[in-house]
PDB file of C-alpha atoms in Angstrom:
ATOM      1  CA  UNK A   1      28.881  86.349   3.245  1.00  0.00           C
ATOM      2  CA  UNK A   2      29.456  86.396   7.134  1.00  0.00           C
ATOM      3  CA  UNK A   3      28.966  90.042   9.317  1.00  0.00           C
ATOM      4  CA  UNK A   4      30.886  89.778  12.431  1.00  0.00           C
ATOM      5  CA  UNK A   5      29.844  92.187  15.500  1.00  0.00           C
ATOM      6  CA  UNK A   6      32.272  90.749  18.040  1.00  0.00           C
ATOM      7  CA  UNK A   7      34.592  92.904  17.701  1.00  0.00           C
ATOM      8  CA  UNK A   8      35.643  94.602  21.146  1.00  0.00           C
ATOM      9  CA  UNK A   9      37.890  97.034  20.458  1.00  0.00           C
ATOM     10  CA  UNK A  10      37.485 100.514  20.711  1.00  0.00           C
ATOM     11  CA  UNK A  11      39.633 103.126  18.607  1.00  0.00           C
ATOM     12  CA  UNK A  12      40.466 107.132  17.976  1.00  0.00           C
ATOM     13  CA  UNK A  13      39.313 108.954  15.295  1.00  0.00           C
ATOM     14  CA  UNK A  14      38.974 106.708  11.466  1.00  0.00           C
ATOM     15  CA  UNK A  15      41.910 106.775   9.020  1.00  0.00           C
ATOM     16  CA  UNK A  16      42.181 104.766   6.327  1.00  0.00           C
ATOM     17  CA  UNK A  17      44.056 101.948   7.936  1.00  0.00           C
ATOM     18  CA  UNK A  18      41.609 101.581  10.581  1.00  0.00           C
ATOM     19  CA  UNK A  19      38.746 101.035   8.108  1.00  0.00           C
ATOM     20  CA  UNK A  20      40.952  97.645   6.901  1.00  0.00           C
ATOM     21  CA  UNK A  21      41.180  96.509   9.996  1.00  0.00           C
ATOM     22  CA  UNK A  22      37.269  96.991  10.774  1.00  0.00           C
ATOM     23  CA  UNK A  23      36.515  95.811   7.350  1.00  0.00           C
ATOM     24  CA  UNK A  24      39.116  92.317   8.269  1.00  0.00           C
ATOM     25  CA  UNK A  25      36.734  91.988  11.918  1.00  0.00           C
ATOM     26  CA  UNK A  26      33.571  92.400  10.240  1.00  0.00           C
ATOM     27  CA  UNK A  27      34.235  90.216   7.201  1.00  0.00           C
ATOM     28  CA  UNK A  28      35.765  87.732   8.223  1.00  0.00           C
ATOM     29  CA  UNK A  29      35.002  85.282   5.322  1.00  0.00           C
ATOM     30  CA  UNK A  30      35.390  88.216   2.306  1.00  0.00           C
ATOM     31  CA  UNK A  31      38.427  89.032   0.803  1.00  0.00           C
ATOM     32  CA  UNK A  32      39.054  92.512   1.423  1.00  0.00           C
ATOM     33  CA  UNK A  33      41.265  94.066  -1.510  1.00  0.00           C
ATOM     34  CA  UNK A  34      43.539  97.338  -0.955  1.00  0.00           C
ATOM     35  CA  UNK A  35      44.740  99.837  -3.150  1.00  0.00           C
ATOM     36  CA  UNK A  36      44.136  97.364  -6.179  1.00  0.00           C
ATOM     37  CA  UNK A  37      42.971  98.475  -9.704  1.00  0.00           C
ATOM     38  CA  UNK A  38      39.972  96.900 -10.663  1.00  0.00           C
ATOM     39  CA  UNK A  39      39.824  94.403 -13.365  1.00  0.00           C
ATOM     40  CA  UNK A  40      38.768  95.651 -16.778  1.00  0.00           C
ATOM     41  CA  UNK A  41      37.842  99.275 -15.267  1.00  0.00           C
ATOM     42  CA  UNK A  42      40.377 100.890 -18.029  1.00  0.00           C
ATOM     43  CA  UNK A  43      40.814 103.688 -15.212  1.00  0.00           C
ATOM     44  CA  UNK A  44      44.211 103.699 -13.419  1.00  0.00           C
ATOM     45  CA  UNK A  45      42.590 104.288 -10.110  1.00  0.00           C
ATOM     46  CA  UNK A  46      43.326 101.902  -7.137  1.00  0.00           C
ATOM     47  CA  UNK A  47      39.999 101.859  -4.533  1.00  0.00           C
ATOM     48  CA  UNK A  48      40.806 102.173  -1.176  1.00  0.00           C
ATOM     49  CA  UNK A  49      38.777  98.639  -0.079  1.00  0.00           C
ATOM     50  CA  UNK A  50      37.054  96.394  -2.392  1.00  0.00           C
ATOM     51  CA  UNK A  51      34.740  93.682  -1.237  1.00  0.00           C
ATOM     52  CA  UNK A  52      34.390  91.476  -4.393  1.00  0.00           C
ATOM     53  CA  UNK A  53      31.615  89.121  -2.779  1.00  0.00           C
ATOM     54  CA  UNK A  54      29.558  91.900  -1.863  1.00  0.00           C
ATOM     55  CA  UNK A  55      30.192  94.351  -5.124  1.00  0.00           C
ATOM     56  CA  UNK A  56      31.237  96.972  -3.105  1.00  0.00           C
ATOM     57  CA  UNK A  57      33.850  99.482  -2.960  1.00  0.00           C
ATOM     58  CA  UNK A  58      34.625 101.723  -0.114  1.00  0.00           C
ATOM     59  CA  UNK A  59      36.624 104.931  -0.407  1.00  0.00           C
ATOM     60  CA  UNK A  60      38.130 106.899   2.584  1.00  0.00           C
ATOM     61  CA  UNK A  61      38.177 110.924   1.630  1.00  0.00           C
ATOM     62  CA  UNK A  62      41.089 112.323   3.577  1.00  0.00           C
ATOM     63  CA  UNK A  63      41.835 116.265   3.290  1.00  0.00           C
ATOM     64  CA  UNK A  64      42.999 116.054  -0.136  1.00  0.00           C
ATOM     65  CA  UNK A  65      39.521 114.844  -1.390  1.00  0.00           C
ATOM     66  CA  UNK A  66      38.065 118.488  -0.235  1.00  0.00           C
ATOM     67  CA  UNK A  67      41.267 120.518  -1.173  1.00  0.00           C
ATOM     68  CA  UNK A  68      42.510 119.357  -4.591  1.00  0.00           C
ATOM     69  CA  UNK A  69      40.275 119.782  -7.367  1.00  0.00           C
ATOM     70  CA  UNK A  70      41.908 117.131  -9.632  1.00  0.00           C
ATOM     71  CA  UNK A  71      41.312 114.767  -6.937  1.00  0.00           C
ATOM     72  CA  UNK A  72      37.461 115.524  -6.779  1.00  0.00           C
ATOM     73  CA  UNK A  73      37.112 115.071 -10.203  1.00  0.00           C
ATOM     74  CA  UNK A  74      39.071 112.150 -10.460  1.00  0.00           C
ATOM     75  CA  UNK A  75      36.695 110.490  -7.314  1.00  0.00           C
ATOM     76  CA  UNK A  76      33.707 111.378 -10.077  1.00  0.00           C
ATOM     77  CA  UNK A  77      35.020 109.997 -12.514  1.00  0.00           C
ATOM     78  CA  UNK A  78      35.927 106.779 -10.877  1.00  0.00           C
ATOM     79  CA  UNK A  79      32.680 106.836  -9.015  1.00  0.00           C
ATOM     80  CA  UNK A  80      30.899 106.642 -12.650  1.00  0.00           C
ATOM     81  CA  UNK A  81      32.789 103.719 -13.944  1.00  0.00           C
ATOM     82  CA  UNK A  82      33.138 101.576 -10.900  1.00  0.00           C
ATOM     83  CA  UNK A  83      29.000 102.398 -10.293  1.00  0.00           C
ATOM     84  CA  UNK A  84      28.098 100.971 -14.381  1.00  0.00           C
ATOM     85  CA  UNK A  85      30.324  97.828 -13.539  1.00  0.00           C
ATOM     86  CA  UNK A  86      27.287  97.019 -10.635  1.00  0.00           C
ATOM     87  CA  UNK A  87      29.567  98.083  -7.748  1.00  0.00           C
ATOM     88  CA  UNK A  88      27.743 100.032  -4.644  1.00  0.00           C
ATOM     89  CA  UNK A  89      30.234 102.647  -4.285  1.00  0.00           C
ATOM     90  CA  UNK A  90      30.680 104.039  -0.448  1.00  0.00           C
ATOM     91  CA  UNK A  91      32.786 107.401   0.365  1.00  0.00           C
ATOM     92  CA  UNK A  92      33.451 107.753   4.072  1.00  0.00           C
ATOM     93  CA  UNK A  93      34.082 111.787   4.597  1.00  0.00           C
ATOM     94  CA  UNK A  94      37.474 112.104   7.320  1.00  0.00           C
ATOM     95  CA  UNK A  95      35.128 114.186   9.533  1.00  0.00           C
ATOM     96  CA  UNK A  96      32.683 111.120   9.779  1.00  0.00           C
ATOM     97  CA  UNK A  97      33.375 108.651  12.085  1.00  0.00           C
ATOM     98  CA  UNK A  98      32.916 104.604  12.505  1.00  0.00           C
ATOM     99  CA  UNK A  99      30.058 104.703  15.084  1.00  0.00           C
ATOM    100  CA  UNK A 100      27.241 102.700  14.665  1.00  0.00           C
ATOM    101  CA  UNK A 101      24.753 104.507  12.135  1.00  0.00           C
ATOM    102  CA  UNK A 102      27.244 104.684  10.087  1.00  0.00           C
ATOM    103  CA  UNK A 103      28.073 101.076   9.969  1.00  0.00           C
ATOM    104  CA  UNK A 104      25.067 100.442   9.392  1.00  0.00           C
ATOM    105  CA  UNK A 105      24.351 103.489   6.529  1.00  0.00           C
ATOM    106  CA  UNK A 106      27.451 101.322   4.866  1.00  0.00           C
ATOM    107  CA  UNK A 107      25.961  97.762   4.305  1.00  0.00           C
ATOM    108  CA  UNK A 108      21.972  98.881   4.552  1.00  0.00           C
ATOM    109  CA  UNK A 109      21.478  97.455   0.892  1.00  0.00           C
ATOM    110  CA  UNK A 110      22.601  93.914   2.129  1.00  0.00           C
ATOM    111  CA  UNK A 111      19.701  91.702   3.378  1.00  0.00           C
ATOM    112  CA  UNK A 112      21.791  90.019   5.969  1.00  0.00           C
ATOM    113  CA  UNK A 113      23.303  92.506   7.421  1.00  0.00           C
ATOM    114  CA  UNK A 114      19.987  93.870   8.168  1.00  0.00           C
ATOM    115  CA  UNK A 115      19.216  90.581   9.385  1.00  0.00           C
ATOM    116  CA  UNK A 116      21.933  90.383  11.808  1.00  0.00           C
ATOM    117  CA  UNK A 117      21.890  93.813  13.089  1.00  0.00           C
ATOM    118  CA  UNK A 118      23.831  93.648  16.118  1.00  0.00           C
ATOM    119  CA  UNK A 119      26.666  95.759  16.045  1.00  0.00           C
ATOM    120  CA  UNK A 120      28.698  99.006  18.106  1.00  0.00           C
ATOM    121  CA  UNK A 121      30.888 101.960  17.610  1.00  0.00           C
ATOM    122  CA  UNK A 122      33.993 100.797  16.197  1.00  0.00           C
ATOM    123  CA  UNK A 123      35.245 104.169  17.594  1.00  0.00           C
ATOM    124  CA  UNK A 124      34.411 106.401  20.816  1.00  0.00           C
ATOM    125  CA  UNK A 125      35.778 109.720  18.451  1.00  0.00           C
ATOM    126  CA  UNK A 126      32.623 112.361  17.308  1.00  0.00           C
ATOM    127  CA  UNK A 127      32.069 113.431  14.474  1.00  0.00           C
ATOM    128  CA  UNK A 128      32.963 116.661  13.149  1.00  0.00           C
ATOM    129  CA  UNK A 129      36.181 118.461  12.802  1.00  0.00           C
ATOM    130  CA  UNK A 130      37.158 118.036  16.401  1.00  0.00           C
ATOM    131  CA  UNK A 131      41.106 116.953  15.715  1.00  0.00           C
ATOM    132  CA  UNK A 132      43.751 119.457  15.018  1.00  0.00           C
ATOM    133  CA  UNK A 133      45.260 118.372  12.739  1.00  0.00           C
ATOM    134  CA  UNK A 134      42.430 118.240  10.192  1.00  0.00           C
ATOM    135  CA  UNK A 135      41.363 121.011   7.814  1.00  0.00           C
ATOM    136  CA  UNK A 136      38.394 123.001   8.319  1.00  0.00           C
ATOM    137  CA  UNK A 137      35.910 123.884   6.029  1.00  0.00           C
ATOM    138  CA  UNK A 138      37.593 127.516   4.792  1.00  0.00           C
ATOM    139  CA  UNK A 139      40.338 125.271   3.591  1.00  0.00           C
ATOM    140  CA  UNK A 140      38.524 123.351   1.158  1.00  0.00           C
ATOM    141  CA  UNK A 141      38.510 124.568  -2.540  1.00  0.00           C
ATOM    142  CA  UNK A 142      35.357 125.365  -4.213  1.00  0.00           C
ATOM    143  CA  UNK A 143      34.697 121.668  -5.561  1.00  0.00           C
ATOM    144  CA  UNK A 144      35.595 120.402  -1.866  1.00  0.00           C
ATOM    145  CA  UNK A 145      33.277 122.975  -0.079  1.00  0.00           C
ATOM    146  CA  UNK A 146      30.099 121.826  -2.764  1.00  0.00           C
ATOM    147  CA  UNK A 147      31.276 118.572  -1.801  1.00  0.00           C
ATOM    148  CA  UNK A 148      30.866 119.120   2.042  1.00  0.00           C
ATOM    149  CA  UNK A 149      27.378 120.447   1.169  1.00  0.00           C
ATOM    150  CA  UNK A 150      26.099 117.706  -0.228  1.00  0.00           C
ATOM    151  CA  UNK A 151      27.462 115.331   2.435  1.00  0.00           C
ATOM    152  CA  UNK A 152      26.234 117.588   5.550  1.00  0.00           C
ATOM    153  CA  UNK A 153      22.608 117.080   3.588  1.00  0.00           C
ATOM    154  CA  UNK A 154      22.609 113.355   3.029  1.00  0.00           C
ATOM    155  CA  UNK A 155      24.735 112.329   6.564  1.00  0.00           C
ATOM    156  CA  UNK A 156      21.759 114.974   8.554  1.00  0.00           C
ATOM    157  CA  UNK A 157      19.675 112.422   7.515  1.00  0.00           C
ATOM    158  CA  UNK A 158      21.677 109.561   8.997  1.00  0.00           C
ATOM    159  CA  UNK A 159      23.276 110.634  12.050  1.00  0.00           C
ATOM    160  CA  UNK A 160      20.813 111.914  15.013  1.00  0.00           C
ATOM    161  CA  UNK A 161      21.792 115.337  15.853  1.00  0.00           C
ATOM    162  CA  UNK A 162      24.958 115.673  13.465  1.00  0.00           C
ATOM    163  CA  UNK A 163      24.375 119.353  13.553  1.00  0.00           C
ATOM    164  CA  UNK A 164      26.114 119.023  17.524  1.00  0.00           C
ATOM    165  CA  UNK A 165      28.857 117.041  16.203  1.00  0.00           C
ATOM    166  CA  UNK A 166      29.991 119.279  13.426  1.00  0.00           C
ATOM    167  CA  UNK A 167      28.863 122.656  14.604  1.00  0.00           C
ATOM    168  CA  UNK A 168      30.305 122.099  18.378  1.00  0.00           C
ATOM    169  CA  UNK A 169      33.803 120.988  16.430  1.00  0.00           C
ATOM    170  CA  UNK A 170      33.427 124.262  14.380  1.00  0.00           C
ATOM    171  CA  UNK A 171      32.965 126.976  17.212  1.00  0.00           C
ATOM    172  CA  UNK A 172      35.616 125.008  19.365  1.00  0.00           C
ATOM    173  CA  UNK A 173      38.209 125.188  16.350  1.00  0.00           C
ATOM    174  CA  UNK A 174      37.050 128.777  15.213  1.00  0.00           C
ATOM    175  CA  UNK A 175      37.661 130.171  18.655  1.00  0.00           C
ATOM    176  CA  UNK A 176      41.294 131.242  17.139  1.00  0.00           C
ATOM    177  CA  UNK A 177      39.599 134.134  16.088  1.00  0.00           C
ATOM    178  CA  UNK A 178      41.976 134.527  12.766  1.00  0.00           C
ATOM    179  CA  UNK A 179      40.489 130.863  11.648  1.00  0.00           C
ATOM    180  CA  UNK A 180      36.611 132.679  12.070  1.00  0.00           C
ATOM    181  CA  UNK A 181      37.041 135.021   9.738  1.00  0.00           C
ATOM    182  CA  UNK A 182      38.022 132.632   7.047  1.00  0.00           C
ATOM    183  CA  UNK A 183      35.014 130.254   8.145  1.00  0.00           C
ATOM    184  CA  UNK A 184      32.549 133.328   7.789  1.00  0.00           C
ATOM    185  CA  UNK A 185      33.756 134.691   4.732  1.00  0.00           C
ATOM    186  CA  UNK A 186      33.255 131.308   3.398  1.00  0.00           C
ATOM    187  CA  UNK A 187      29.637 131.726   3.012  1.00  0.00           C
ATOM    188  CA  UNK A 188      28.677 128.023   4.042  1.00  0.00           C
ATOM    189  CA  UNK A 189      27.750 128.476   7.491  1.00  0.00           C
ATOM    190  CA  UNK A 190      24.818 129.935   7.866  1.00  0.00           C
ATOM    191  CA  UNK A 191      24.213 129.360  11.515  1.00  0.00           C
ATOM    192  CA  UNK A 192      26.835 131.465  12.462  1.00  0.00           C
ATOM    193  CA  UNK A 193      24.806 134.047  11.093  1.00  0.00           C
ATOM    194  CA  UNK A 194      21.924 133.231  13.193  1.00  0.00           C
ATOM    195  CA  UNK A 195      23.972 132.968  16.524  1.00  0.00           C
ATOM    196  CA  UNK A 196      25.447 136.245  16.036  1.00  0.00           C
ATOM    197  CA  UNK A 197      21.567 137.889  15.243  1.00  0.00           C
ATOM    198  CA  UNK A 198      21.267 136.519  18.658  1.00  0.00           C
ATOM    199  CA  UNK A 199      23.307 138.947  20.178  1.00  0.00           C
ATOM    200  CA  UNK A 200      26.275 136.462  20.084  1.00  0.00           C
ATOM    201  CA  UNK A 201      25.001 133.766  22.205  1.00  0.00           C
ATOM    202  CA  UNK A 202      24.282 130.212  20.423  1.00  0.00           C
ATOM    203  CA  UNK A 203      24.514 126.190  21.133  1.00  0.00           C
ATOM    204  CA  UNK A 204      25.336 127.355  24.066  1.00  0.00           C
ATOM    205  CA  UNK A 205      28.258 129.495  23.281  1.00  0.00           C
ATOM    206  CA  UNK A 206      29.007 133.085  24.487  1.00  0.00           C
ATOM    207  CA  UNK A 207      31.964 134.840  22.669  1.00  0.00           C
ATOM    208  CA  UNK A 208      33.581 137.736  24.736  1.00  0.00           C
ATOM    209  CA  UNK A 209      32.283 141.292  24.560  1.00  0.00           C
ATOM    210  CA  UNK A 210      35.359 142.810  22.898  1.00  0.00           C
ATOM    211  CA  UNK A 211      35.245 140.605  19.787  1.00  0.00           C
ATOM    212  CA  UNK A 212      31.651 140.500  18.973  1.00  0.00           C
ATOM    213  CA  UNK A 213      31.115 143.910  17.159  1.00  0.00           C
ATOM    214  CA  UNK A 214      34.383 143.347  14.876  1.00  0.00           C
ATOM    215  CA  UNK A 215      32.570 139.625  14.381  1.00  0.00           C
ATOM    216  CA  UNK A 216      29.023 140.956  13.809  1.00  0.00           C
ATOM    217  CA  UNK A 217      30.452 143.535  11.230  1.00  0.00           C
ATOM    218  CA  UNK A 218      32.740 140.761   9.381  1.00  0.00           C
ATOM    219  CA  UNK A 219      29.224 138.629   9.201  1.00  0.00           C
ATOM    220  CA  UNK A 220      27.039 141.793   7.844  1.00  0.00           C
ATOM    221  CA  UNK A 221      29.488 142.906   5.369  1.00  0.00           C
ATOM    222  CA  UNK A 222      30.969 140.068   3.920  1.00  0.00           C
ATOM    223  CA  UNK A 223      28.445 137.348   3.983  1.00  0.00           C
TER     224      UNK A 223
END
């Protein structure tokens, strides 16, 4: 197996098809395999990218992955047979991007990519929910928002500071102040809680006067 760091260019936010293309510049030697079933799996699932040389399989989770609860169960289920066939089985989260920890969070088990540890961001985008167009966390269903949970805990320990990242993205998206409520309500978010005990003021955010005490009262009654 060959890891190539040469790559030089620098993209927006991950999707999908950007993860090929990173996977094509850092493997240059590996066949990379998309949206294939895997042989005698019996499961009709097609991985998004599967690196045969390597026994690995990486998955990207778009919205639908926190939203539909078929679809998380069907990701467990797949996860469970492809992982008792000896495949490492990666899930990159949409609101996690291809900077460098995470590169190197992805192919930490292999002894040569240790070796050769000399890569970059494949991407200048944060982490975190800053796009538009993605959903926030009061859109997931209840499997998708357990789901988020568990991520937030293992990627904290990954990414320095992740809390800025994703928290940051939150506030800026939640300043729509119809979005907040659904946030709040959601009961995942416990630093909002905190901020607001602060007399509104946290990471460096002040919300205006005239919505705080409708705020404060949504957070103390419906928490």
């Amino acid at each position: 197996m060959i890891f190539n760091f040469d790559y030089d260019t620098i993209h927006e936010y991950t999707t999908e098809s950007l993860l090929g293309e990173f996977l094509s510049n850092l493997l240059p030697n590996s066949e990379i395999i998309h949206d294939k079933k895997v042989p005698d799996s019996n499961i009709g699932n097609r991985p998004d990218y599967r690196i045969e040389d390597l026994k690995l399989i990486i998955e990207f989770n778009g919205k639908f992955h926190y939203t539909n609860p078929k679809t998380i169960l069907a990701d467990k289920k797949k996860k469970y047979v492809y992982e008792s066939m000896g495949y490492q089985v990666f899930e990159l989260p949409y609101w996690i991007q291809l900077r460098a920890e995470v590169i190197y969070t992805m192919f930490e088990h292999y002894k040569e990519f240790k070796t050769n540890f000399k890569f970059k961001d494949f991407t200048t985008f944060p982490h975190g929910f800053q796009s538009k167009d993605c959903p926030l966390p009061c859109d997931f269903c209840e499997l998708g928002i357990n789901r988020f949970i568990v991520e937030r805990k293992f990627w904290d320990t990954k990414i320095d500071k992740l809390y800025k990242y994703v928290d940051y993205s939150l506030l800026d998206r939640i300043f729509d102040i119809d979005s907040f409520f659904s946030v709040a309500n959601m009961s995942i978010l416990p630093y909002f809680k905190n901020m607001f005990e602060n007399n509104g003021v946290g990471y460096g955010y002040s919300f205006d006067n005239k919505y705080f005490p409708q705020i404060k009262w949504e957070l103390e009654n419906m928490w």
